[in-house]
Amino acid sequence: MRFELTEEQSLVLATARDFAKREIEPKAASLDREARWPSEIIAQMAELGFLGMAIPEAHGGAGLDYLSYALVVEEVSRACASTGVIMSVNNSLFCDPIYKFGTDDQKARVLAPVASGKALGAFGLTEPSSGSDARTMKSVAEQQPDGSFVLNGAKNWITNGPHAEFILVFAVSTVDPVKPRHTALLLQKGMPGFTVAEPDHKLGIHAAHSATIFFDNVRVPKENVVGEVGGGFKVAMATLDGGRIGIAAQAVGIAQAAFEKAVAYSKERESFGGVIANLQAIQFMLADMATELEAARLLVHRAATLKDQGKKHNAEASMAKLFASEMATRVAHKAIQVHGGYGYSTEYDVERHYRDARITEIYEGTSEIQRIVVANSLLRE
Ligand code: CAA
């Protein structure tokens, strides 16, 4: 495995770093405080090609690779974790499966506008009573004699839900208590019977709006089936293999921001006759933070590279997400500790990083689910 970025990847990284520093970071605290959807930043990211990064240009994307995507998610999340997840869901959870499993018609009609950022996409798997055990979802898509489906049910915590034009929804198409089969369906805002609730209230990532979505006898044409009828669960799982790399990169970005702020503060704050950076208690914390951050970043780059090479990457994506998300919480926790009482104040960014880090251990599969995926892979080999 190589550790050097290509010239193109380095250029993408530099562009993202500069953009995030200039255009996103100055707004991040107020976006969080006001829970404001960053529409102007999303428009700028569309211009830069950040909304469909690993999708070929012929389908509206930037034609780059998944490692470049992970690099950009890290930089964007380092500035603002909310913006990072909006971008990640659009790229990994919407564009990626439509590109991989969609028909030519779906690529022209749906992928092109979403990958180019003219419209946003969302992913509907989780339900009020089925999160980790995704197979037990209750939404039902009943096939009609003409091949279309009638969809009933609800999906919750749908990131981008209040603003997305399209959503990829998973529903039971063959009801069976032992082995239900699922089908992936494309829904568009405005379809009769499709309603979106008010945005959720959350601990962190306040600017990344999520909501519950209800389906009441929504008629979905057969042209909107993504993949095989009955093959939807595999579409969901394969999609999450890529999505988890995006969330792992988001976690690294959040941790990087918290770490940098801890280093800067330690060089300013005086205590016991000098700056606290001189104290071994602080130095040991900073050394642990830096080491864990670097280890997580390498796991993310390895998983992204395997995906780029078309190799199996599900356990590697789960390892990256498991380690990076728990690392981000530890690093943000220590960043608050380095700041002492000020770290607990909303005047300093580290409390936001701490709240934002926490979700990375939960969405796109909790840490416990990542351990299941890793263990299943180990025991199968
Ligand atoms: N790729 C393709 N197919 C896969 C796969 C993969 N990585 N993993 C499993 N499958 C297939 C299996 O081959 C199997 O196929 P058959 O039915 O044909 O045999 C099928 O999927 C079921 O596999 P399992 O028996 O392993 O499934 P399970 O019921 O035991 O569940 C699980 C496995 C890993 C626990 C899964 O339910 C899971 O990932 N749960 C977590 C759900 C999750 O991550 N939700 C996140 C929601 S999205 C989100 O959070 C977005 C956001 O807000 C930002």
PDB file of N, CA, C and O in Angstrom, residues 247-249 251-252 255 292 296-297 299-300 318-329 360-361:
ATOM      1  N   ILE A 247     -17.875   8.413   6.810  1.00  0.00           N
ATOM      2  CA  ILE A 247     -18.067   8.815   8.216  1.00  0.00           C
ATOM      3  C   ILE A 247     -16.748   8.717   8.987  1.00  0.00           C
ATOM      4  O   ILE A 247     -16.458   9.548   9.850  1.00  0.00           O
ATOM      5  N   ALA A 248     -15.947   7.718   8.649  1.00  0.00           N
ATOM      6  CA  ALA A 248     -14.631   7.615   9.295  1.00  0.00           C
ATOM      7  C   ALA A 248     -13.793   8.852   8.956  1.00  0.00           C
ATOM      8  O   ALA A 248     -13.116   9.419   9.823  1.00  0.00           O
ATOM      9  N   ALA A 249     -13.861   9.291   7.712  1.00  0.00           N
ATOM     10  CA  ALA A 249     -13.116  10.499   7.310  1.00  0.00           C
ATOM     11  C   ALA A 249     -13.677  11.724   8.032  1.00  0.00           C
ATOM     12  O   ALA A 249     -12.928  12.621   8.444  1.00  0.00           O
ATOM     13  N   ALA A 251     -14.983  11.710  11.000  1.00  0.00           N
ATOM     14  CA  ALA A 251     -14.490  11.617  12.383  1.00  0.00           C
ATOM     15  C   ALA A 251     -13.043  12.106  12.466  1.00  0.00           C
ATOM     16  O   ALA A 251     -12.668  12.825  13.411  1.00  0.00           O
ATOM     17  N   VAL A 252     -12.226  11.740  11.481  1.00  0.00           N
ATOM     18  CA  VAL A 252     -10.828  12.199  11.481  1.00  0.00           C
ATOM     19  C   VAL A 252     -10.782  13.731  11.382  1.00  0.00           C
ATOM     20  O   VAL A 252     -10.004  14.391  12.084  1.00  0.00           O
ATOM     21  N   ALA A 255     -11.730  15.253  14.745  1.00  0.00           N
ATOM     22  CA  ALA A 255     -10.637  15.054  15.709  1.00  0.00           C
ATOM     23  C   ALA A 255      -9.460  15.976  15.395  1.00  0.00           C
ATOM     24  O   ALA A 255      -8.834  16.538  16.305  1.00  0.00           O
ATOM     25  N   GLU A 292      -3.193   8.601  17.718  1.00  0.00           N
ATOM     26  CA  GLU A 292      -4.476   7.969  17.366  1.00  0.00           C
ATOM     27  C   GLU A 292      -5.043   8.551  16.073  1.00  0.00           C
ATOM     28  O   GLU A 292      -5.632   7.835  15.259  1.00  0.00           O
ATOM     29  N   ALA A 296      -5.925   6.439  12.678  1.00  0.00           N
ATOM     30  CA  ALA A 296      -7.270   6.439  12.093  1.00  0.00           C
ATOM     31  C   ALA A 296      -7.216   6.869  10.635  1.00  0.00           C
ATOM     32  O   ALA A 296      -7.856   6.279   9.762  1.00  0.00           O
ATOM     33  N   ARG A 297      -6.426   7.895  10.367  1.00  0.00           N
ATOM     34  CA  ARG A 297      -6.329   8.405   8.985  1.00  0.00           C
ATOM     35  C   ARG A 297      -5.798   7.308   8.060  1.00  0.00           C
ATOM     36  O   ARG A 297      -6.304   7.119   6.952  1.00  0.00           O
ATOM     37  N   LEU A 299      -6.131   4.093   8.421  1.00  0.00           N
ATOM     38  CA  LEU A 299      -7.202   3.105   8.209  1.00  0.00           C
ATOM     39  C   LEU A 299      -8.203   3.617   7.166  1.00  0.00           C
ATOM     40  O   LEU A 299      -8.690   2.848   6.329  1.00  0.00           O
ATOM     41  N   VAL A 300      -8.503   4.901   7.225  1.00  0.00           N
ATOM     42  CA  VAL A 300      -9.446   5.482   6.255  1.00  0.00           C
ATOM     43  C   VAL A 300      -8.847   5.398   4.851  1.00  0.00           C
ATOM     44  O   VAL A 300      -9.511   4.970   3.898  1.00  0.00           O
ATOM     45  N   SER A 318     -15.367  -0.920   8.056  1.00  0.00           N
ATOM     46  CA  SER A 318     -15.884  -0.970   9.431  1.00  0.00           C
ATOM     47  C   SER A 318     -14.773  -0.723  10.451  1.00  0.00           C
ATOM     48  O   SER A 318     -14.989  -0.052  11.459  1.00  0.00           O
ATOM     49  N   MET A 319     -13.580  -1.281  10.182  1.00  0.00           N
ATOM     50  CA  MET A 319     -12.446  -1.014  11.097  1.00  0.00           C
ATOM     51  C   MET A 319     -12.139   0.477  11.126  1.00  0.00           C
ATOM     52  O   MET A 319     -11.897   1.056  12.191  1.00  0.00           O
ATOM     53  N   ALA A 320     -12.139   1.088   9.950  1.00  0.00           N
ATOM     54  CA  ALA A 320     -11.827   2.523   9.871  1.00  0.00           C
ATOM     55  C   ALA A 320     -12.874   3.322  10.643  1.00  0.00           C
ATOM     56  O   ALA A 320     -12.546   4.212  11.435  1.00  0.00           O
ATOM     57  N   LYS A 321     -14.148   2.982  10.435  1.00  0.00           N
ATOM     58  CA  LYS A 321     -15.209   3.750  11.117  1.00  0.00           C
ATOM     59  C   LYS A 321     -15.174   3.509  12.627  1.00  0.00           C
ATOM     60  O   LYS A 321     -15.283   4.445  13.420  1.00  0.00           O
ATOM     61  N   LEU A 322     -15.010   2.251  13.014  1.00  0.00           N
ATOM     62  CA  LEU A 322     -14.965   1.912  14.441  1.00  0.00           C
ATOM     63  C   LEU A 322     -13.850   2.689  15.140  1.00  0.00           C
ATOM     64  O   LEU A 322     -14.075   3.366  16.149  1.00  0.00           O
ATOM     65  N   PHE A 323     -12.665   2.604  14.583  1.00  0.00           N
ATOM     66  CA  PHE A 323     -11.520   3.224  15.255  1.00  0.00           C
ATOM     67  C   PHE A 323     -11.590   4.760  15.171  1.00  0.00           C
ATOM     68  O   PHE A 323     -11.376   5.461  16.162  1.00  0.00           O
ATOM     69  N   ALA A 324     -11.906   5.261  13.983  1.00  0.00           N
ATOM     70  CA  ALA A 324     -11.895   6.723  13.802  1.00  0.00           C
ATOM     71  C   ALA A 324     -12.980   7.394  14.648  1.00  0.00           C
ATOM     72  O   ALA A 324     -12.753   8.460  15.229  1.00  0.00           O
ATOM     73  N   SER A 325     -14.147   6.783  14.750  1.00  0.00           N
ATOM     74  CA  SER A 325     -15.233   7.431  15.490  1.00  0.00           C
ATOM     75  C   SER A 325     -14.942   7.433  16.988  1.00  0.00           C
ATOM     76  O   SER A 325     -15.114   8.455  17.657  1.00  0.00           O
ATOM     77  N   GLU A 326     -14.469   6.295  17.496  1.00  0.00           N
ATOM     78  CA  GLU A 326     -14.176   6.254  18.946  1.00  0.00           C
ATOM     79  C   GLU A 326     -12.963   7.127  19.261  1.00  0.00           C
ATOM     80  O   GLU A 326     -12.903   7.784  20.303  1.00  0.00           O
ATOM     81  N   MET A 327     -12.019   7.169  18.322  1.00  0.00           N
ATOM     82  CA  MET A 327     -10.856   8.049  18.478  1.00  0.00           C
ATOM     83  C   MET A 327     -11.301   9.515  18.527  1.00  0.00           C
ATOM     84  O   MET A 327     -10.801  10.306  19.336  1.00  0.00           O
ATOM     85  N   ALA A 328     -12.255   9.876  17.660  1.00  0.00           N
ATOM     86  CA  ALA A 328     -12.693  11.286  17.613  1.00  0.00           C
ATOM     87  C   ALA A 328     -13.309  11.699  18.950  1.00  0.00           C
ATOM     88  O   ALA A 328     -13.056  12.805  19.446  1.00  0.00           O
ATOM     89  N   THR A 329     -14.082  10.802  19.545  1.00  0.00           N
ATOM     90  CA  THR A 329     -14.656  11.132  20.858  1.00  0.00           C
ATOM     91  C   THR A 329     -13.542  11.276  21.902  1.00  0.00           C
ATOM     92  O   THR A 329     -13.552  12.210  22.704  1.00  0.00           O
ATOM     93  N   THR A 360     -20.626  10.101  15.250  1.00  0.00           N
ATOM     94  CA  THR A 360     -19.909   9.216  14.306  1.00  0.00           C
ATOM     95  C   THR A 360     -19.814   7.789  14.850  1.00  0.00           C
ATOM     96  O   THR A 360     -19.557   6.855  14.104  1.00  0.00           O
ATOM     97  N   GLU A 361     -20.036   7.640  16.172  1.00  0.00           N
ATOM     98  CA  GLU A 361     -20.051   6.281  16.754  1.00  0.00           C
ATOM     99  C   GLU A 361     -21.415   5.623  16.597  1.00  0.00           C
ATOM    100  O   GLU A 361     -21.595   4.481  17.016  1.00  0.00           O
TER     101      GLU A 361
END
